[in-house]
Tab-separated table of C-alpha atoms and ligand atoms in Angstrom:
chain	number	residue	atom	x	y	z
A	27	MET	CA	63.028	79.343	128.234
A	28	GLU	CA	65.531	79.337	131.137
A	29	SER	CA	68.304	78.077	128.955
A	30	ILE	CA	67.405	80.532	126.226
A	31	LEU	CA	67.733	83.442	128.798
A	32	PHE	CA	70.907	81.915	130.118
A	33	LEU	CA	72.416	81.595	126.613
A	34	LEU	CA	71.261	85.087	125.641
A	35	PHE	CA	72.898	86.438	128.833
A	36	LEU	CA	76.121	84.804	128.005
A	37	ALA	CA	75.910	85.960	124.347
A	38	LEU	CA	75.477	89.424	125.514
A	39	SER	CA	77.987	89.438	128.357
A	40	VAL	CA	80.658	87.144	126.851
A	41	GLY	CA	80.161	87.973	123.303
A	42	THR	CA	80.650	91.640	123.637
A	43	VAL	CA	83.717	91.213	125.678
A	44	SER	CA	85.562	88.599	123.658
A	45	GLY	CA	83.888	89.660	120.455
A	46	ASP	CA	85.469	93.019	120.364
A	47	THR	CA	89.108	91.987	120.073
A	48	PRO	CA	90.756	88.991	121.306
A	49	ALA	CA	93.767	89.094	123.503
A	50	ASN	CA	97.024	88.155	122.053
A	51	CYS	CA	98.721	85.839	124.381
A	52	THR	CA	101.240	83.301	123.224
A	53	TYR	CA	102.333	79.949	124.446
A	54	ASP	CA	105.347	81.334	126.270
A	55	ASP	CA	103.107	84.004	127.960
A	56	VAL	CA	100.827	81.326	129.245
A	57	ARG	CA	103.366	78.469	130.164
A	58	GLY	CA	104.319	78.740	133.921
A	59	THR	CA	102.719	78.526	137.227
A	60	TRP	CA	98.994	79.703	137.779
A	61	VAL	CA	96.825	79.960	140.806
A	62	PHE	CA	93.051	79.438	140.103
A	63	GLN	CA	90.513	81.093	142.390
A	64	ILE	CA	87.471	78.828	142.271
A	65	GLY	CA	84.113	79.958	143.206
A	66	GLN	CA	81.183	78.024	144.739
A	67	ALA	CA	80.308	75.045	142.584
A	68	ASP	CA	76.851	75.217	141.019
A	69	ASN	CA	74.488	73.274	143.132
A	70	VAL	CA	71.879	72.733	140.476
A	71	ASN	CA	74.339	70.812	138.535
A	72	THR	CA	73.800	72.019	135.018
A	73	ASN	CA	75.584	74.274	132.653
A	74	LYS	CA	73.316	77.238	133.355
A	75	LEU	CA	75.996	79.048	135.238
A	76	ASP	CA	76.654	82.722	134.787
A	77	CYS	CA	80.264	83.712	135.600
A	78	THR	CA	79.935	87.442	134.736
A	79	VAL	CA	80.470	88.249	138.379
A	80	MET	CA	83.011	86.013	140.184
A	81	PRO	CA	81.429	84.355	143.211
A	82	ALA	CA	83.301	84.206	146.411
A	83	THR	CA	86.463	81.967	146.201
A	84	VAL	CA	86.087	78.605	147.991
A	85	SER	CA	89.164	77.018	146.922
A	86	THR	CA	92.263	77.422	144.932
A	87	LEU	CA	94.338	75.264	142.690
A	88	THR	CA	98.055	75.913	141.949
A	89	VAL	CA	98.923	74.413	138.625
A	90	LYS	CA	102.233	74.339	136.657
A	91	LEU	CA	101.721	74.298	132.863
A	92	LEU	CA	104.779	72.655	131.448
A	93	TYR	CA	106.185	72.036	128.075
A	94	PRO	CA	104.683	70.809	125.833
A	95	ASP	CA	101.373	69.937	127.381
A	96	GLU	CA	101.677	68.594	130.927
A	97	ALA	CA	99.956	70.298	133.905
A	98	VAL	CA	101.022	69.405	137.366
A	99	ASP	CA	99.105	70.545	140.503
A	100	GLU	CA	100.519	71.400	143.976
A	101	PHE	CA	100.186	67.815	145.154
A	102	GLY	CA	101.984	66.316	142.032
A	103	ASN	CA	98.912	65.078	140.166
A	104	LYS	CA	99.398	65.315	136.376
A	105	GLY	CA	97.042	66.577	133.864
A	106	PHE	CA	96.944	68.118	130.477
A	107	TRP	CA	96.796	71.761	129.037
A	108	THR	CA	96.566	73.503	125.730
A	109	LEU	CA	96.793	76.986	124.550
A	110	ILE	CA	93.780	77.958	122.479
A	111	TYR	CA	95.056	79.894	119.594
A	112	ASN	CA	96.094	83.298	121.155
A	113	GLN	CA	92.754	83.638	123.091
A	114	GLY	CA	93.036	81.549	126.103
A	115	PHE	CA	93.926	78.096	127.551
A	116	GLU	CA	92.284	74.918	128.796
A	117	VAL	CA	93.499	72.836	131.580
A	118	VAL	CA	92.253	69.203	132.499
A	119	ILE	CA	93.460	67.794	135.832
A	120	ARG	CA	92.038	65.759	138.635
A	121	ASN	CA	89.079	65.100	136.302
A	122	ARG	CA	88.071	68.556	135.980
A	123	LYS	CA	88.269	71.005	132.958
A	124	TYR	CA	89.224	74.688	133.327
A	125	PHE	CA	88.792	77.071	130.416
A	126	ALA	CA	89.037	80.871	130.285
A	127	PHE	CA	89.752	83.519	127.844
A	128	SER	CA	92.977	85.601	128.583
A	129	ARG	CA	92.276	88.989	130.174
A	130	TYR	CA	92.378	92.133	128.098
A	131	LYS	CA	90.987	95.596	128.084
A	132	GLN	CA	90.058	97.590	125.022
A	133	ASP	CA	89.879	101.366	124.795
A	134	GLY	CA	88.933	102.633	121.321
A	135	LYS	CA	91.582	101.268	119.041
A	136	ASN	CA	93.959	100.465	122.044
A	137	VAL	CA	93.972	96.936	123.262
A	138	THR	CA	95.794	95.696	126.303
A	139	SER	CA	96.463	92.022	126.780
A	140	TYR	CA	96.943	90.940	130.338
A	141	CYS	CA	98.422	87.550	129.660
A	142	ASP	CA	99.141	86.614	133.354
A	143	GLN	CA	95.357	86.771	134.080
A	144	THR	CA	92.212	85.231	132.760
A	145	LEU	CA	88.753	86.565	132.341
A	146	ASN	CA	86.226	84.724	134.538
A	147	GLY	CA	86.157	81.212	133.151
A	148	TRP	CA	84.224	77.989	133.558
A	149	SER	CA	85.166	74.827	135.138
A	150	HIS	CA	83.386	71.540	135.351
A	151	ASP	CA	84.311	67.845	135.917
A	152	THR	CA	84.859	65.745	132.873
A	153	SER	CA	81.375	64.486	133.092
A	154	ASP	CA	80.099	68.025	132.685
A	155	ARG	CA	78.766	68.134	136.225
A	156	ASN	CA	79.486	70.570	139.111
A	157	TRP	CA	80.172	73.709	137.049
A	158	ALA	CA	82.016	76.378	138.892
A	159	CYS	CA	83.374	79.881	137.917
A	160	TYR	CA	87.069	80.558	138.206
A	161	MET	CA	89.717	83.074	137.631
A	162	GLY	CA	93.410	82.382	137.017
A	163	LYS	CA	96.482	84.558	137.779
A	164	LYS	CA	100.045	83.524	137.101
A	165	THR	CA	102.447	83.785	139.934
A	166	GLU	CA	105.084	85.541	137.801
A	167	ALA	CA	103.651	88.868	136.598
A	168	LEU	CA	104.083	89.754	133.002
A	169	LYS	CA	104.201	93.154	131.491
A	170	PRO	CA	100.947	94.172	129.866
A	171	LYS	CA	101.073	93.899	126.061
A	172	TYR	CA	99.636	96.669	123.896
A	173	HIS	CA	98.540	96.579	120.299
A	174	THR	CA	95.934	98.530	118.130
A	175	VAL	CA	93.062	96.976	116.340
A	176	LEU	CA	93.053	96.811	112.612
A	177	PRO	CA	92.579	99.813	110.257
A	178	PRO	CA	89.477	102.013	110.151
A	179	LYS	CA	86.506	100.624	108.283
A	180	VAL	CA	86.462	103.296	105.462
A	181	GLN	CA	88.387	101.343	102.929
A	182	ASP	CA	86.422	98.127	103.787
A	183	ASP	CA	83.151	99.516	102.577
A	184	LYS	CA	84.579	99.589	98.992
A	185	TYR	CA	83.392	96.871	96.642
A	186	TYR	CA	85.846	93.940	95.899
A	187	THR	CA	87.674	94.291	92.455
A	188	THR	CA	89.006	91.453	90.603
A	189	ASP	CA	92.692	91.908	89.721
A	190	TYR	CA	92.795	90.509	86.240
A	191	ASN	CA	96.585	90.950	86.057
A	192	MET	CA	96.812	88.719	89.156
A	193	LEU	CA	94.632	85.989	87.463
A	194	TYR	CA	96.545	86.120	84.235
A	195	ASN	CA	99.858	85.709	86.108
A	196	ILE	CA	98.523	82.748	88.121
A	197	ASN	CA	97.448	81.007	85.032
A	198	SER	CA	100.522	81.653	83.017
A	199	LYS	CA	103.309	81.459	85.508
A	200	GLN	CA	102.351	78.063	87.139
A	201	SER	CA	100.236	75.091	86.202
A	202	SER	CA	99.330	73.452	89.402
A	203	TRP	CA	96.131	75.256	89.735
A	204	LYS	CA	93.729	77.545	87.729
A	205	ALA	CA	92.411	80.974	88.795
A	206	GLY	CA	89.175	82.525	87.601
A	207	VAL	CA	86.619	85.268	87.864
A	208	TYR	CA	83.750	84.967	90.279
A	209	PRO	CA	81.244	87.621	89.585
A	210	HIS	CA	79.558	87.309	92.975
A	211	LEU	CA	82.844	88.550	94.641
A	212	GLU	CA	82.416	91.891	93.006
A	213	LYS	CA	79.171	92.382	94.723
A	214	MET	CA	80.668	92.140	98.106
A	215	THR	CA	82.506	94.769	100.026
A	216	MET	CA	86.048	94.233	101.272
A	217	ASP	CA	84.589	93.764	104.746
A	218	GLU	CA	82.183	91.075	103.460
A	219	ILE	CA	85.142	89.339	101.678
A	220	ILE	CA	87.136	89.357	105.038
A	221	LYS	CA	84.314	87.799	106.798
A	222	ILE	CA	83.891	84.879	104.383
A	223	ALA	CA	87.653	84.294	104.515
A	224	GLY	CA	87.559	83.842	108.257
A	225	GLY	CA	87.104	87.170	109.603
A	226	ARG	CA	89.528	89.816	111.240
A	227	LYS	CA	89.241	88.233	114.678
A	228	SER	CA	90.267	84.829	113.658
A	229	ARG	CA	93.563	86.262	112.455
A	230	ILE	CA	96.294	84.467	114.367
A	231	ASN	CA	99.442	86.240	115.164
A	232	GLY	CA	102.345	83.945	115.590
A	233	GLN	CA	100.422	80.874	114.361
A	234	PRO	CA	102.400	77.699	115.071
A	235	ARG	CA	103.697	75.657	112.134
A	236	ALA	CA	103.411	71.965	111.758
A	237	VAL	CA	105.838	69.946	113.928
A	238	ARG	CA	108.235	67.414	112.580
A	239	PRO	CA	106.393	63.887	112.518
A	240	THR	CA	107.723	61.371	115.149
A	241	GLU	CA	108.851	57.973	114.124
A	242	LYS	CA	105.595	56.671	115.549
A	243	ASP	CA	103.687	59.127	113.312
A	244	ILE	CA	105.436	57.785	110.209
A	245	GLN	CA	105.130	54.184	111.257
A	246	ASN	CA	101.294	54.657	111.801
A	247	SER	CA	100.842	56.201	108.456
A	248	ARG	CA	102.564	53.402	106.429
A	249	SER	CA	99.427	51.208	106.874
A	250	TYR	CA	97.106	53.907	105.196
A	251	PRO	CA	96.273	54.057	101.641
A	252	GLU	CA	97.979	56.371	99.175
A	253	ALA	CA	94.854	58.195	98.462
A	254	PHE	CA	91.694	58.578	100.620
A	255	ASP	CA	88.404	60.287	100.121
A	256	TRP	CA	85.468	60.130	102.571
A	257	ARG	CA	83.087	61.325	99.618
A	258	ASP	CA	83.852	57.827	98.076
A	259	HIS	CA	84.655	55.455	100.584
A	260	MET	CA	83.509	51.781	100.170
A	261	GLY	CA	81.157	53.078	97.324
A	262	GLN	CA	79.547	55.525	99.861
A	263	ASP	CA	79.521	59.357	100.432
A	264	PHE	CA	80.047	60.292	104.097
A	265	VAL	CA	80.274	63.925	103.671
A	266	SER	CA	77.222	66.093	103.894
A	267	PRO	CA	76.353	68.556	101.000
A	268	ILE	CA	78.165	71.801	100.430
A	269	ARG	CA	76.735	74.865	102.074
A	270	ASN	CA	77.156	78.507	101.789
A	271	GLN	CA	78.046	80.819	104.729
A	272	GLU	CA	77.231	83.944	102.805
A	273	SER	CA	78.795	87.148	103.987
A	274	CYS	CA	79.051	86.033	107.664
A	275	GLY	CA	82.345	85.166	109.194
A	276	SER	CA	80.860	81.729	110.365
A	277	CYS	CA	83.198	79.395	108.564
A	278	TYR	CA	84.286	78.026	111.977
A	279	ALA	CA	80.593	76.978	112.503
A	280	PHE	CA	80.152	75.367	109.074
A	281	SER	CA	83.421	73.648	109.572
A	282	SER	CA	82.416	72.356	112.982
A	283	MET	CA	78.830	71.228	111.991
A	284	GLY	CA	80.234	69.561	108.856
A	285	MET	CA	82.700	67.529	110.959
A	286	HIS	CA	79.868	66.315	113.193
A	287	GLU	CA	77.594	65.608	110.151
A	288	ALA	CA	80.369	63.569	108.375
A	289	ARG	CA	81.449	61.642	111.611
A	290	VAL	CA	77.735	60.693	112.451
A	291	ARG	CA	77.613	59.222	108.914
A	292	VAL	CA	80.687	57.431	109.584
A	293	ILE	CA	79.714	56.181	112.999
A	294	THR	CA	76.404	54.983	111.787
A	295	ASN	CA	77.539	53.653	108.444
A	296	ASN	CA	75.360	56.364	106.664
A	297	THR	CA	72.123	55.391	108.229
A	298	GLN	CA	71.965	58.791	110.030
A	299	GLN	CA	72.557	61.798	107.854
A	300	PRO	CA	71.700	64.849	110.099
A	301	VAL	CA	72.460	68.393	109.018
A	302	PHE	CA	73.461	70.638	112.124
A	303	SER	CA	72.755	74.322	112.624
A	304	PRO	CA	75.411	76.733	112.294
A	305	GLN	CA	73.073	79.494	113.183
A	306	ASP	CA	72.702	78.101	116.731
A	307	ILE	CA	76.411	78.660	116.962
A	308	VAL	CA	76.248	82.267	115.657
A	309	ASP	CA	73.295	83.200	117.808
A	310	CYS	CA	73.850	81.245	120.969
A	311	SER	CA	77.442	80.245	121.627
A	312	GLU	CA	79.321	81.943	124.404
A	313	TYR	CA	82.497	80.401	123.109
A	314	SER	CA	82.753	82.278	119.883
A	315	GLN	CA	81.959	85.733	118.263
A	316	GLY	CA	78.982	85.155	115.918
A	317	CYS	CA	79.681	86.387	112.306
A	318	GLU	CA	82.823	87.945	113.515
A	319	GLY	CA	84.694	84.678	113.945
A	320	GLY	CA	85.427	81.799	116.317
A	321	PHE	CA	87.572	78.640	116.493
A	322	PRO	CA	86.595	74.895	115.950
A	323	TYR	CA	88.480	73.771	119.124
A	324	LEU	CA	85.824	75.808	121.128
A	325	ILE	CA	82.854	74.937	118.891
A	326	ALA	CA	83.102	71.326	117.322
A	327	GLY	CA	84.920	70.536	120.484
A	328	LYS	CA	83.873	72.476	123.624
A	329	TYR	CA	80.611	73.826	122.901
A	330	ALA	CA	79.376	70.524	121.387
A	331	GLU	CA	80.536	68.693	124.680
A	332	ASP	CA	79.256	71.391	127.079
A	333	PHE	CA	76.037	72.617	125.450
A	334	GLY	CA	75.412	70.117	122.483
A	335	ILE	CA	74.416	71.055	119.021
A	336	VAL	CA	71.058	71.009	117.234
A	337	LEU	CA	69.627	70.338	113.926
A	338	GLU	CA	69.426	72.824	111.071
A	339	SER	CA	65.650	72.795	111.314
A	340	CYS	CA	65.729	74.060	115.092
A	341	ASN	CA	67.411	77.341	113.878
A	342	PRO	CA	67.670	77.589	110.168
A	343	TYR	CA	70.710	79.577	108.751
A	344	ASN	CA	70.215	83.340	108.038
A	345	GLY	CA	73.829	84.402	108.088
A	346	LYS	CA	73.149	87.273	110.626
A	347	ASP	CA	74.392	88.188	113.984
A	348	SER	CA	71.751	88.272	116.595
A	349	THR	CA	71.713	89.285	120.412
A	350	VAL	CA	68.970	86.715	120.885
A	351	CYS	CA	69.294	82.990	120.653
A	352	HIS	CA	66.618	81.572	118.323
A	353	THR	CA	67.125	78.006	118.919
A	354	LYS	CA	63.932	76.316	119.979
A	355	THR	CA	64.355	74.919	123.465
A	356	SER	CA	62.140	71.885	122.426
A	357	CYS	CA	64.863	70.658	120.171
A	358	SER	CA	67.122	67.745	121.448
A	359	ARG	CA	70.689	68.386	121.293
A	360	MET	CA	73.473	66.068	120.191
A	361	TYR	CA	76.678	66.048	122.203
A	362	ALA	CA	80.287	65.233	121.488
A	363	THR	CA	83.154	64.170	123.434
A	364	ASP	CA	87.027	63.743	123.318
A	365	TYR	CA	87.864	67.151	121.440
A	366	LYS	CA	91.406	67.759	120.717
A	367	TYR	CA	94.076	69.349	118.562
A	368	VAL	CA	95.263	66.612	116.317
A	369	GLY	CA	98.845	65.896	117.462
A	370	GLY	CA	97.586	66.355	121.157
A	371	TYR	CA	97.835	70.048	121.775
A	372	TYR	CA	98.108	73.453	120.067
A	373	GLY	CA	101.228	73.409	118.176
A	374	GLY	CA	101.634	69.516	117.933
A	375	CYS	CA	100.113	68.857	114.641
A	376	ASN	CA	101.511	67.494	111.378
A	377	GLU	CA	100.630	65.638	108.164
A	378	TYR	CA	100.951	62.187	109.441
A	379	ALA	CA	98.867	62.770	112.549
A	380	MET	CA	96.298	64.369	110.275
A	381	ILE	CA	96.190	61.196	108.002
A	382	THR	CA	95.956	58.961	110.972
A	383	ALA	CA	93.188	60.832	112.470
A	384	LEU	CA	91.298	61.219	109.152
A	385	VAL	CA	91.345	57.606	108.097
A	386	LYS	CA	90.609	56.272	111.622
A	387	ASN	CA	87.893	58.713	112.748
A	388	GLY	CA	86.578	60.917	109.915
A	389	PRO	CA	86.719	64.312	108.477
A	390	MET	CA	88.175	67.034	110.736
A	391	SER	CA	88.307	70.853	111.114
A	392	VAL	CA	91.408	72.519	109.570
A	393	SER	CA	92.258	76.287	109.324
A	394	PHE	CA	94.663	77.945	107.037
A	395	MET	CA	95.711	81.446	105.763
A	396	VAL	CA	93.681	83.018	102.998
A	397	TYR	CA	95.502	85.046	100.635
A	398	ASN	CA	93.943	87.026	97.896
A	399	ASP	CA	94.760	84.460	95.164
A	400	PHE	CA	92.801	81.749	96.986
A	401	LEU	CA	89.448	83.375	96.393
A	402	HIS	CA	89.863	82.942	92.726
A	403	TYR	CA	90.585	79.196	92.848
A	404	LYS	CA	88.882	77.217	90.177
A	405	SER	CA	90.541	73.891	90.089
A	406	GLY	CA	93.808	71.996	90.652
A	407	VAL	CA	96.028	71.914	93.595
A	408	TYR	CA	96.246	75.121	95.327
A	409	HIS	CA	99.438	76.790	96.722
A	410	TYR	CA	100.002	80.548	97.511
A	411	THR	CA	101.400	82.193	94.413
A	412	GLN	CA	102.473	85.606	95.755
A	413	LEU	CA	101.305	87.087	92.557
A	414	GLU	CA	98.732	89.686	93.918
A	415	ASN	CA	99.285	93.130	93.221
A	416	SER	CA	100.836	95.232	95.859
A	417	PHE	CA	98.363	97.943	95.505
A	418	ASN	CA	95.531	95.591	96.481
A	419	PRO	CA	96.771	94.085	99.694
A	420	PHE	CA	94.578	91.713	101.161
A	421	GLU	CA	94.176	91.140	104.779
A	422	ILE	CA	95.375	87.792	105.638
A	423	THR	CA	92.804	85.773	107.795
A	424	ASN	CA	92.375	82.244	109.019
A	425	HIS	CA	89.593	80.284	107.374
A	426	ALA	CA	88.230	77.125	108.947
A	427	VAL	CA	87.307	74.380	106.442
A	428	LEU	CA	86.779	70.534	106.426
A	429	LEU	CA	89.320	68.034	105.540
A	430	VAL	CA	87.815	65.117	103.846
A	431	GLY	CA	90.655	63.234	102.042
A	432	TYR	CA	94.011	63.345	100.343
A	433	GLY	CA	95.763	62.068	97.300
A	434	LYS	CA	98.544	62.728	94.790
A	435	VAL	CA	98.550	63.975	91.141
A	436	GLU	CA	99.747	61.173	89.029
A	437	GLU	CA	101.837	62.957	86.480
A	438	THR	CA	103.595	65.424	88.806
A	439	GLY	CA	103.595	63.497	92.087
A	440	GLU	CA	102.229	66.591	93.716
A	441	LYS	CA	100.567	65.480	97.018
A	442	TYR	CA	97.353	67.209	98.147
A	443	TRP	CA	94.574	67.374	100.620
A	444	ILE	CA	91.067	67.419	99.626
A	445	VAL	CA	89.041	70.062	101.413
A	446	LYS	CA	85.304	71.059	101.715
A	447	ASN	CA	84.715	74.721	101.740
A	448	SER	CA	81.503	76.618	102.653
A	449	TRP	CA	81.230	79.079	99.719
A	450	GLY	CA	78.583	77.139	97.808
A	451	THR	CA	78.778	74.688	94.875
A	452	THR	CA	79.724	77.105	92.268
A	453	TRP	CA	83.077	77.796	93.813
A	454	GLY	CA	86.251	75.765	93.028
A	455	GLU	CA	85.832	72.065	92.303
A	456	ASP	CA	82.051	71.807	93.227
A	457	GLY	CA	82.551	73.575	96.441
A	458	TYR	CA	85.751	71.752	97.258
A	459	PHE	CA	89.381	72.545	96.820
A	460	ARG	CA	92.732	70.738	96.742
A	461	ILE	CA	95.726	72.042	98.494
A	462	ARG	CA	99.543	71.123	98.739
A	463	ARG	CA	100.108	68.382	101.294
A	464	GLY	CA	103.356	67.825	103.246
A	465	SER	CA	104.716	71.295	103.371
A	466	ASP	CA	102.258	73.059	105.634
A	467	GLU	CA	100.935	75.167	102.882
A	468	CYS	CA	99.342	78.276	104.330
A	469	ALA	CA	99.630	76.664	107.718
A	470	ILE	CA	96.981	74.050	106.826
A	471	GLU	CA	98.985	71.272	108.729
A	472	SER	CA	99.385	73.329	111.936
A	473	ILE	CA	95.897	73.352	113.656
A	474	ALA	CA	93.668	70.508	112.922
A	475	VAL	CA	90.887	69.628	115.352
A	476	GLU	CA	88.881	66.599	115.999
A	477	SER	CA	86.046	65.647	118.285
A	478	THR	CA	83.624	62.635	118.425
A	479	PRO	CA	79.867	62.960	118.266
A	480	ILE	CA	77.864	60.888	120.728
A	481	VAL	CA	75.438	59.174	118.577
B	28	NAG	C1	95.515	104.996	122.533
B	28	NAG	O1	96.846	105.078	122.788
B	28	NAG	C2	97.619	106.240	122.352
B	28	NAG	C3	99.108	106.033	122.524
B	28	NAG	O2	99.232	105.644	123.818
B	28	NAG	C4	96.949	107.434	123.026
B	28	NAG	O3	97.463	108.534	122.478
B	28	NAG	C5	95.401	107.422	122.702
B	28	NAG	O4	94.730	108.556	123.302
B	28	NAG	C6	94.770	106.146	123.065
B	28	NAG	N1	93.295	106.173	122.643
B	28	NAG	C7	92.427	105.788	123.438
B	28	NAG	C8	91.066	105.894	122.865
B	28	NAG	O5	92.520	105.500	124.416
B	29	NAG	C1	100.975	89.447	119.297
B	29	NAG	O1	102.035	88.757	119.963
B	29	NAG	C2	103.045	88.135	119.090
B	29	NAG	C3	104.167	87.607	120.069
B	29	NAG	O2	104.433	88.417	121.128
B	29	NAG	C4	103.662	89.223	118.219
B	29	NAG	O3	104.587	88.755	117.380
B	29	NAG	C5	102.359	89.794	117.497
B	29	NAG	O4	102.923	90.959	116.684
B	29	NAG	C6	101.307	90.365	118.355
B	29	NAG	N1	100.275	90.815	117.498
B	29	NAG	C7	99.616	92.045	117.704
B	29	NAG	C8	98.528	92.299	116.876
B	29	NAG	O5	99.962	92.714	118.487
B	30	NAG	C1	77.485	49.609	105.514
B	30	NAG	O1	76.508	49.936	104.534
B	30	NAG	C2	76.873	49.299	103.278
B	30	NAG	C3	75.775	50.039	102.379
B	30	NAG	O2	74.566	50.018	102.743
B	30	NAG	C4	76.553	47.995	103.434
B	30	NAG	O3	76.886	47.233	102.252
B	30	NAG	C5	77.637	47.455	104.497
B	30	NAG	O4	77.429	46.054	104.650
B	30	NAG	C6	77.434	48.172	105.762
B	30	NAG	N1	78.534	47.823	106.666
B	30	NAG	C7	78.325	47.193	107.745
B	30	NAG	C8	79.471	47.033	108.728
B	30	NAG	O5	77.174	47.193	108.234
């Protein structure tokens, strides 16, 4: 009960703050020297800590965040840091983790990002004990940044219409992949379409591109096979069944749960096949925004480490936002550890690092930009065709999915990734799609995330 109330409290307090509009803070905004004011550590030693009101400061930490991912404190101790999309950042130093969203204010359509400050954030040691609240300020003040939130909702209540001309063009002007009609899309409003494609809030401005592989990346990848598929590895299927997120922007929760489902199978040689609850994430997570979106680093990674995830039966999926956390407290939770951006930090990813992690550790969360044509993917190796009609502009979103394998088309030599979507089994290649590999197609090689379930 206590934890339900706690989670509910967080869902209400943090959810509404961070859920409305994310701040827009970039790597260069965040890099530099910060002072963290740290409040009294929680003496009950659990994660049930409310940081809505900052307790009195009991200590400070001055930390320099250096390129690309090194953190150095005032005594010269070294640690790690990463930006988390454009929303905030995490620092790990002296065996403590510090995570906070960047500060911002919203007034109607107007959003102001204060990238030199954080909202109240959470700190705990790397064994998840001694939780404390903190607040960070950069020593160098930055000018506030303004932007306005995306267009009024009016147009979004319209039903989606299929652009037949676009489909004709896709199928006649290239032969890499085939497009088709999905009647169920026309029963959805534009707003719902945007949600299934990742949601407005997950749109990333200034998304990084894949980095050039290092010699070591290339060396490592030489020992891996030409093609690999966790759905058919040593005669076994290590990937859990395809699901359907329906019209809720919960792709990040499905991608995150899907990674843990697959990795539990990998770790236990398929003797355990749990299905985890995305609804627990939608209802109860303080680190994401329910049906409005969220990010795998904070869910598959940080939420699973800090709070644990539960089985589907503990909170079955209904695809609706809730201000109440419906997860039964009697359910046991599975935790995860060692979460990271593949490549080490946000902005450090590439094809080789992904192959290495995929073959070694199992399926992982990846995100990519969804354009209008992708909705109509039926089969083949997808790439963005730029053949949509200009009168039907589709808002680009960032959609989280699960990478399960890779290969190469025999005849053309075109390299591809094999990716699990969460739009049901009737979409794409039985719920999966293939997408071009090696050229950072739609930024799919730029932000892979992995995390290890503790089984
Ligand atoms: C948003 O900013 C504009 C331009 O500064 C201003 O005219 C408008 O009143 C602001 N709206 C709100 C709701 O604050
Ligand atoms: C966010 O910041 C980046 C870099 O400063 C800028 O390019 C982008 O347009 C901003 N996005 C919004 C919505 O203001
Ligand atoms: C994993 O499971 C398969 C199928 O049950 C079995 O053939 C194989 O020996 C197992 N591997 C190990 C290392 O136990």
